XYZ file of C-alpha atoms in Angstrom:
497
model
C 50.729 -16.254 -29.252
C 48.621 -17.742 -26.635
C 45.150 -19.383 -27.029
C 43.032 -16.252 -26.157
C 44.878 -14.079 -28.636
C 44.365 -16.769 -31.314
C 40.847 -16.836 -30.535
C 40.297 -13.139 -30.651
C 42.145 -12.958 -34.192
C 39.892 -15.654 -35.583
C 36.656 -14.015 -34.154
C 37.601 -10.522 -35.688
C 38.264 -12.048 -39.061
C 34.408 -13.088 -39.236
C 32.581 -10.240 -37.513
C 29.338 -10.996 -39.380
C 28.616 -14.560 -38.246
C 30.138 -13.883 -34.884
C 28.055 -10.845 -34.292
C 24.908 -12.787 -35.195
C 25.751 -15.314 -32.592
C 26.423 -12.730 -29.931
C 23.148 -11.021 -30.647
C 21.076 -14.281 -30.584
C 22.786 -15.273 -27.279
C 22.382 -11.917 -25.754
C 18.476 -11.933 -26.439
C 17.870 -15.247 -24.963
C 19.755 -14.370 -21.647
C 18.063 -10.896 -21.633
C 14.660 -12.688 -21.670
C 15.466 -15.233 -19.118
C 16.973 -12.724 -16.723
C 14.103 -10.567 -16.899
C 11.531 -13.308 -16.451
C 13.594 -14.608 -13.467
C 14.068 -11.248 -11.780
C 10.531 -10.218 -12.327
C 8.826 -13.311 -11.066
C 11.202 -13.927 -8.248
C 10.838 -10.442 -6.851
C 6.941 -10.549 -7.485
C 6.585 -13.791 -5.534
C 8.673 -12.312 -2.731
C 6.700 -9.137 -2.713
C 3.177 -11.161 -2.660
C 4.622 -13.303 0.352
C 5.927 -10.278 2.287
C 2.740 -8.234 1.706
C 0.301 -11.051 2.580
C 1.966 -13.155 5.224
C 0.219 -11.297 8.188
C -3.143 -10.775 6.316
C -5.482 -13.685 6.137
C -8.593 -12.132 4.483
C -9.478 -8.715 2.780
C -12.888 -7.403 3.195
C -14.220 -4.967 0.723
C -17.077 -3.892 -1.629
C -18.692 -6.411 -3.771
C -16.711 -7.013 -7.220
C -13.669 -8.894 -8.411
C -12.009 -10.575 -5.395
C -8.580 -10.407 -7.413
C -9.210 -6.768 -8.027
C -9.720 -6.294 -4.362
C -6.765 -7.984 -3.454
C -4.688 -5.989 -5.802
C -5.978 -2.652 -4.811
C -6.075 -3.158 -0.928
C -3.047 -5.380 -0.428
C -0.574 -4.772 -3.298
C -1.732 -1.242 -4.308
C -1.648 -1.966 -7.978
C -5.237 -1.494 -9.001
C -8.276 0.554 -8.482
C -10.633 -0.431 -5.617
C -13.951 -2.084 -6.089
C -15.678 0.666 -3.972
C -16.233 1.573 -0.443
C -17.832 -0.216 2.465
C -19.592 1.208 5.542
C -17.361 1.604 8.595
C -20.110 0.728 11.094
C -20.753 -2.757 9.126
C -16.948 -3.307 8.816
C -16.382 -2.609 12.543
C -18.821 -5.440 13.542
C -16.254 -7.850 12.486
C -13.938 -6.910 15.231
C -16.473 -8.380 17.727
C -16.169 -11.769 16.169
C -14.045 -14.246 18.282
C -12.356 -15.730 15.196
C -10.981 -12.467 14.221
C -7.593 -11.347 16.073
C -7.097 -7.974 14.289
C -9.126 -6.079 11.725
C -7.230 -2.967 10.246
C -9.303 -0.498 8.210
C -7.582 1.289 5.329
C -9.038 4.061 3.186
C -7.639 5.010 -0.289
C -8.409 7.966 -2.573
C -5.281 10.274 -2.834
C -1.646 9.831 -4.053
C 1.558 11.833 -3.893
C 3.584 11.389 -7.174
C 2.204 7.893 -7.805
C 2.779 6.927 -4.117
C -0.560 6.112 -2.586
C -1.768 7.832 0.619
C -3.355 5.307 2.776
C -5.661 6.271 5.562
C -5.589 3.938 8.489
C -4.958 3.497 12.286
C -2.047 2.434 14.349
C -2.877 -1.282 14.153
C -1.530 -1.007 10.654
C 1.803 -0.569 12.011
C 1.618 -3.825 14.121
C 0.043 -5.746 11.379
C 3.141 -5.217 8.991
C 5.662 -5.121 11.901
C 6.872 -1.579 11.007
C 9.532 0.370 12.540
C 10.242 4.069 12.585
C 13.811 5.039 11.246
C 13.147 8.590 12.525
C 10.217 10.787 13.785
C 7.099 9.663 15.314
C 3.634 8.489 14.276
C 0.986 10.661 13.486
C -1.418 11.887 16.326
C -3.713 14.323 14.228
C -5.227 14.915 10.826
C -2.736 15.881 7.999
C 0.179 14.341 9.655
C 1.819 11.669 7.470
C 4.493 8.871 7.868
C 6.381 7.822 4.894
C 7.705 4.580 3.474
C 11.489 4.431 3.011
C 11.441 4.178 -0.701
C 8.872 7.184 -0.924
C 11.200 9.317 1.298
C 14.371 8.381 -0.707
C 12.925 8.848 -4.171
C 11.483 12.130 -3.600
C 14.301 13.299 -1.195
C 11.847 14.077 1.691
C 12.714 14.615 5.407
C 10.847 15.350 8.822
C 9.045 18.410 8.770
C 8.774 18.757 4.910
C 4.918 19.478 3.708
C 3.540 17.836 0.631
C 0.285 18.039 -1.262
C -1.685 14.999 -2.289
C -3.458 14.589 -5.694
C -6.967 13.400 -6.019
C -7.366 9.795 -7.035
C -4.667 7.271 -7.743
C -3.309 8.928 -10.676
C -0.023 10.878 -10.528
C -1.197 13.909 -12.652
C -4.572 14.325 -10.965
C -5.874 17.466 -9.165
C -3.722 18.458 -6.343
C -5.090 19.353 -2.921
C -3.390 22.793 -2.462
C -5.533 23.616 0.426
C -4.784 20.686 2.508
C -0.944 20.173 2.850
C 0.391 17.104 4.784
C 3.317 17.360 7.287
C 5.783 14.727 7.411
C 6.263 13.480 11.199
C 8.048 10.180 10.607
C 9.747 7.889 8.261
C 9.742 4.121 8.438
C 12.614 1.624 8.105
C 12.776 -0.482 5.001
C 10.222 -3.441 5.520
C 10.751 -5.266 1.956
C 6.921 -4.711 1.514
C 4.662 -2.473 -0.490
C 4.677 -0.207 2.426
C 8.145 1.141 1.443
C 6.313 2.929 -1.336
C 3.482 4.272 0.499
C 2.258 7.095 2.823
C 0.398 6.523 6.087
C -1.911 8.818 7.886
C -5.175 8.593 9.888
C -8.641 7.919 8.610
C -9.794 11.476 9.458
C -7.209 13.014 7.112
C -8.898 11.115 4.073
C -12.368 12.037 5.297
C -11.552 15.798 6.002
C -9.607 16.223 2.652
C -12.667 15.069 0.829
C -15.074 17.145 3.015
C -16.749 14.161 4.999
C -17.783 14.949 8.412
C -17.024 12.394 11.001
C -17.213 11.447 14.728
C -14.594 13.730 16.127
C -16.212 16.976 14.756
C -19.802 16.031 15.570
C -18.772 14.833 18.982
C -17.419 18.222 19.741
C -20.625 19.723 18.462
C -22.570 17.523 21.034
C -20.475 18.491 23.783
C -21.151 22.148 22.853
C -24.753 21.437 22.980
C -24.633 19.772 26.402
C -22.687 22.857 27.787
C -25.464 25.302 26.350
C -28.298 23.144 27.921
C -26.289 23.174 31.293
C -26.028 26.937 31.302
C -29.732 27.327 30.569
C -30.592 25.002 33.206
C -28.367 27.187 35.702
C -30.129 30.227 34.566
C -33.449 28.830 35.299
C -32.538 27.411 38.594
C -31.246 30.841 39.686
C -34.466 32.577 38.712
C -36.413 29.917 40.409
C -34.139 30.515 43.769
C -34.899 34.369 43.471
C -38.712 33.946 43.379
C -38.729 31.805 46.516
C -37.917 34.965 48.885
C -38.402 37.945 46.623
C -41.603 37.197 44.789
C -43.733 37.624 47.875
C -42.021 40.811 48.681
C -42.648 41.953 44.990
C -46.369 41.080 45.237
C -46.719 42.890 48.717
C -45.003 45.889 47.566
C -47.205 45.769 44.481
C -50.253 45.748 46.531
C -49.120 48.717 48.421
C -48.606 50.707 45.614
C -52.361 50.680 45.114
C -52.962 52.419 48.552
C -54.274 55.751 46.857
C -57.545 54.251 45.387
C -61.385 55.080 45.642
C -63.357 53.747 48.493
C -64.896 51.016 46.726
C -61.438 50.203 45.274
C -59.737 50.632 48.832
C -62.177 48.078 50.152
C -61.223 45.838 47.481
C -57.813 46.523 48.034
C -58.153 45.728 51.791
C -59.610 42.504 50.770
C -56.779 41.970 48.400
C -54.315 43.060 51.239
C -55.754 40.522 53.645
C -55.416 38.038 50.936
C -52.058 39.242 50.238
C -51.010 38.902 53.850
C -51.913 35.158 53.469
C -49.759 34.834 50.361
C -46.743 36.555 52.207
C -46.016 33.336 53.933
C -48.173 30.628 52.143
C -48.189 32.028 48.710
C -44.462 32.605 48.756
C -44.031 28.983 49.685
C -46.511 28.042 46.962
C -44.850 29.979 44.345
C -41.419 28.546 45.607
C -42.787 25.097 45.080
C -44.374 25.987 41.656
C -41.045 27.399 40.625
C -38.871 24.583 41.874
C -40.778 22.028 40.070
C -39.696 22.704 36.562
C -36.155 23.212 37.951
C -36.047 19.675 39.526
C -37.342 18.310 36.116
C -34.571 19.987 34.109
C -31.856 18.840 36.893
C -33.224 15.374 36.534
C -32.939 15.575 32.743
C -29.486 16.466 32.888
C -28.557 13.821 35.059
C -30.175 11.184 33.228
C -28.457 12.249 30.055
C -25.071 12.609 31.753
C -22.313 10.629 29.987
C -21.749 7.166 31.350
C -18.182 5.748 30.974
C -17.946 3.829 27.734
C -21.582 3.572 27.309
C -22.676 7.081 26.178
C -19.557 7.678 24.229
C -20.009 4.433 22.253
C -23.616 5.276 21.567
C -22.414 8.461 20.307
C -20.053 6.916 17.814
C -22.470 4.405 16.669
C -25.238 6.949 15.811
C -22.898 9.221 14.001
C -21.293 6.442 11.947
C -24.707 5.226 10.987
C -26.219 8.761 10.358
C -23.109 10.151 8.439
C -22.422 6.672 6.691
C -18.724 6.997 7.011
C -17.018 4.642 4.622
C -13.607 3.077 4.291
C -11.971 1.113 1.176
C -11.305 -2.125 2.920
C -10.563 -4.144 6.076
C -7.395 -6.165 6.498
C -8.186 -9.056 8.788
C -5.988 -11.464 10.683
C -7.584 -14.755 12.088
C -7.253 -15.693 15.693
C -7.782 -19.436 14.901
C -7.417 -21.659 11.778
C -10.964 -22.744 12.118
C -12.011 -19.150 10.815
C -10.993 -20.138 7.311
C -14.263 -21.996 6.762
C -16.365 -19.625 8.826
C -15.500 -15.799 8.301
C -15.396 -15.701 4.400
C -18.768 -17.503 4.076
C -20.209 -15.338 6.868
C -19.311 -12.224 5.349
C -20.207 -13.109 1.585
C -23.636 -14.558 2.456
C -24.690 -12.180 5.320
C -23.348 -8.735 4.543
C -23.188 -6.371 1.541
C -19.424 -6.857 1.723
C -17.082 -9.593 0.089
C -14.399 -11.445 1.553
C -11.145 -12.354 -0.559
C -8.558 -14.519 0.469
C -4.906 -13.378 -0.471
C -3.745 -17.037 -0.699
C -6.331 -18.136 -3.103
C -6.205 -14.942 -5.174
C -2.529 -15.104 -5.320
C -2.532 -18.750 -6.546
C -5.082 -17.729 -9.124
C -2.922 -14.888 -10.274
C 0.115 -17.032 -10.618
C -1.902 -19.581 -12.526
C -3.058 -16.805 -14.990
C 0.625 -15.391 -15.297
C 2.113 -18.876 -15.432
C 1.167 -19.642 -18.911
C 2.761 -16.379 -20.214
C 5.932 -16.944 -18.091
C 6.451 -20.560 -19.239
C 5.901 -19.430 -22.913
C 8.561 -16.725 -22.493
C 10.787 -19.079 -20.897
C 10.403 -21.546 -23.773
C 10.959 -18.791 -26.361
C 14.110 -17.556 -24.465
C 15.597 -21.111 -24.579
C 14.702 -21.498 -28.245
C 16.409 -18.319 -28.911
C 19.620 -19.600 -27.167
C 19.510 -22.862 -28.919
C 19.325 -20.964 -32.068
C 22.273 -19.051 -30.965
C 24.148 -22.232 -30.356
C 23.422 -23.392 -33.835
C 24.777 -20.172 -35.293
C 27.928 -20.552 -33.490
C 28.137 -24.204 -34.630
C 27.618 -23.128 -38.366
C 29.883 -20.150 -37.958
C 32.849 -22.325 -36.433
C 32.134 -25.197 -38.963
C 32.228 -22.860 -42.026
C 35.279 -21.095 -40.535
C 37.122 -24.282 -40.247
C 36.982 -24.867 -44.027
C 38.776 -21.553 -44.561
C 41.175 -22.090 -41.713
C 42.061 -25.691 -42.154
C 45.388 -24.579 -43.961
C 46.279 -22.431 -40.996
C 45.577 -25.231 -38.615
C 47.924 -27.498 -40.657
C 50.610 -24.892 -40.472
C 50.127 -24.641 -36.771
C 50.558 -28.427 -36.628
C 53.892 -28.280 -38.518
C 55.067 -25.437 -36.006
C 54.652 -27.856 -33.097
C 51.002 -27.142 -32.074
C 49.348 -30.482 -30.727
C 46.061 -31.949 -31.626
C 44.738 -31.097 -28.149
C 45.754 -27.474 -28.777
C 43.608 -27.212 -31.944
C 40.762 -28.802 -30.228
C 41.012 -26.392 -27.256
C 41.179 -23.363 -29.709
C 37.762 -24.242 -31.223
C 36.264 -24.938 -27.826
C 37.362 -21.541 -26.411
C 36.244 -19.834 -29.566
C 32.694 -20.995 -29.118
C 32.871 -20.354 -25.309
C 33.985 -16.779 -25.893
C 31.348 -15.930 -28.488
C 28.423 -17.161 -26.160
C 30.003 -15.661 -22.973
C 30.230 -12.260 -24.574
C 26.557 -12.659 -25.678
C 25.699 -13.729 -22.198
C 27.274 -10.674 -20.449
C 25.558 -8.114 -23.001
C 22.290 -10.230 -22.435
C 22.630 -9.492 -18.715
C 23.231 -5.759 -19.328
C 20.142 -5.661 -21.699
C 17.955 -7.448 -19.130
C 18.798 -5.095 -16.229
C 18.460 -1.906 -18.347
C 15.052 -3.107 -19.808
C 13.917 -3.794 -16.284
C 15.005 -0.376 -15.192
C 12.893 1.228 -17.880
C 9.881 -0.979 -17.215
C 10.124 0.052 -13.437
C 10.171 3.790 -14.296
C 6.879 3.363 -16.356
C 4.931 1.705 -13.628
C 3.259 3.274 -10.864
C 5.521 4.296 -7.999
C 3.376 2.192 -5.615
C 4.169 -1.018 -7.517
C 7.883 -0.311 -8.076
C 9.224 -3.257 -6.468
C 11.680 -4.224 -9.013
C 15.432 -3.630 -8.023
C 16.554 -3.472 -11.682
C 20.301 -3.246 -10.775
C 20.424 -5.877 -8.106
C 22.536 -8.941 -9.038
C 20.683 -12.297 -8.321
C 22.367 -15.590 -7.824
C 20.459 -17.142 -10.647
C 21.868 -14.898 -13.253
C 25.280 -16.570 -13.094
C 23.592 -19.858 -13.871
C 21.941 -18.498 -16.834
C 25.237 -17.161 -18.050
C 26.669 -20.678 -17.414
C 24.013 -22.329 -19.326
C 24.588 -19.821 -22.317
C 28.353 -20.653 -22.343
C 27.710 -24.341 -21.984
C 25.487 -23.954 -25.290
C 28.548 -22.428 -27.017
C 30.953 -25.153 -25.810
C 28.474 -27.882 -27.053
C 28.104 -26.083 -30.549
C 31.763 -26.101 -30.857
C 32.400 -29.644 -30.131
C 31.808 -31.015 -33.597
C 34.235 -28.379 -35.336
C 36.839 -28.953 -32.739
C 36.762 -32.651 -33.311
C 37.070 -32.059 -37.068
C 40.220 -29.724 -36.177
C 41.729 -32.368 -33.926
C 41.646 -34.978 -36.833
C 43.338 -32.554 -39.274
C 45.455 -34.416 -41.583
C 48.626 -32.240 -42.209
C 49.971 -34.115 -45.310
C 46.665 -34.148 -47.129
C 45.864 -30.463 -46.557
C 49.240 -29.182 -47.313
C 49.524 -31.619 -50.334
C 46.217 -30.228 -52.022
C 47.431 -26.553 -51.128
């Protein structure tokens, strides 16, 4: 019978104490694995989501809440900010890129983000299939959003109002999937991207595109009216005199007095046939020229008039966004831009680096406490192994003496006890790994889809280190009983028996 068979036979004879040692080891390992995987993936997610964003601009409130909502999509926004005010930041030479985002709806827990195509460049996103949106109600999915919901190009989905999965569904405004992104390793994998107009339209907010079309329609109406007046003026230049002359001749059958008056009028009409017609033409031409001059003066100029319309509409309609993601053009902006925004505008600026550090400092106490608890539990498991083996050694000393008489060496007995402690803690460690991963899976299913960044069944390298530590604790706990077995006195034990 080899060593492992002897170890298993010994373990099976004392299931009570052995099971307690296995359970304690399993719980310690499970806690350590959960802490390690959660903190490691969380830190990687924070880095991947914020590495291209130097500043987040949003409504006044908690800076940490602003970062969590706009950058990591795990909290509610602090409010909205005026689009016109936010766009002024783009003119600052310290800012290389400013990307607007607008939140408000979700699809099965995945947040729908209204933005523009600069968002794609900011996160260095690539399409796996399809294309980007080019009009309202077209949406591009993150890789995880498409995979988890089994969606493909051409499918239609309906967003739900707010950020809760069970909120009111916008049945009247379906989104059409036009593109799916490649895995990016960031929170974008769990998002849906569309244009800003989609967010405004779905909530009944009129914006620049609609009002601009209305302005163009008005210009067309004014032009038609001007053409009509101009045609009428052209008619009076030649025909109005003849019309007046014919009108005078219609009065030929009148009384003598009236005829004399008519002759006087006819002489006057003869005058107006040439002169009055020109006078009427000049009189009619004056308002026409005025209308034409007004049209010319109001004719759109390249980039000036259009920009003016956009500014007026955003100010009048008060278009709003949730936040602006800013990338600096120079390191000098770190000391300038946040202070400028916080002191000179109605918005607030939050630094992802500072808020992430503050978040880790808040979490650090809890994480450190859990780690200490896990190691204490594993040490207790080691003590349990020690007590189990030490007590078992008293009951098995006669068996050990018989083994010695049958030719087993002292090293064989020493190894037998060491391996027994190792097997108990190793089994506990394997069970702990399984418990940790299963627990993380259930935790991830209960969290928001947009915050689902834990890969519960991915094996991390540090897990084997945790398993090794657990096994070493078992070895250390069994050293003293093994030494006692090594020094077994055959004659004394058999003589007392």
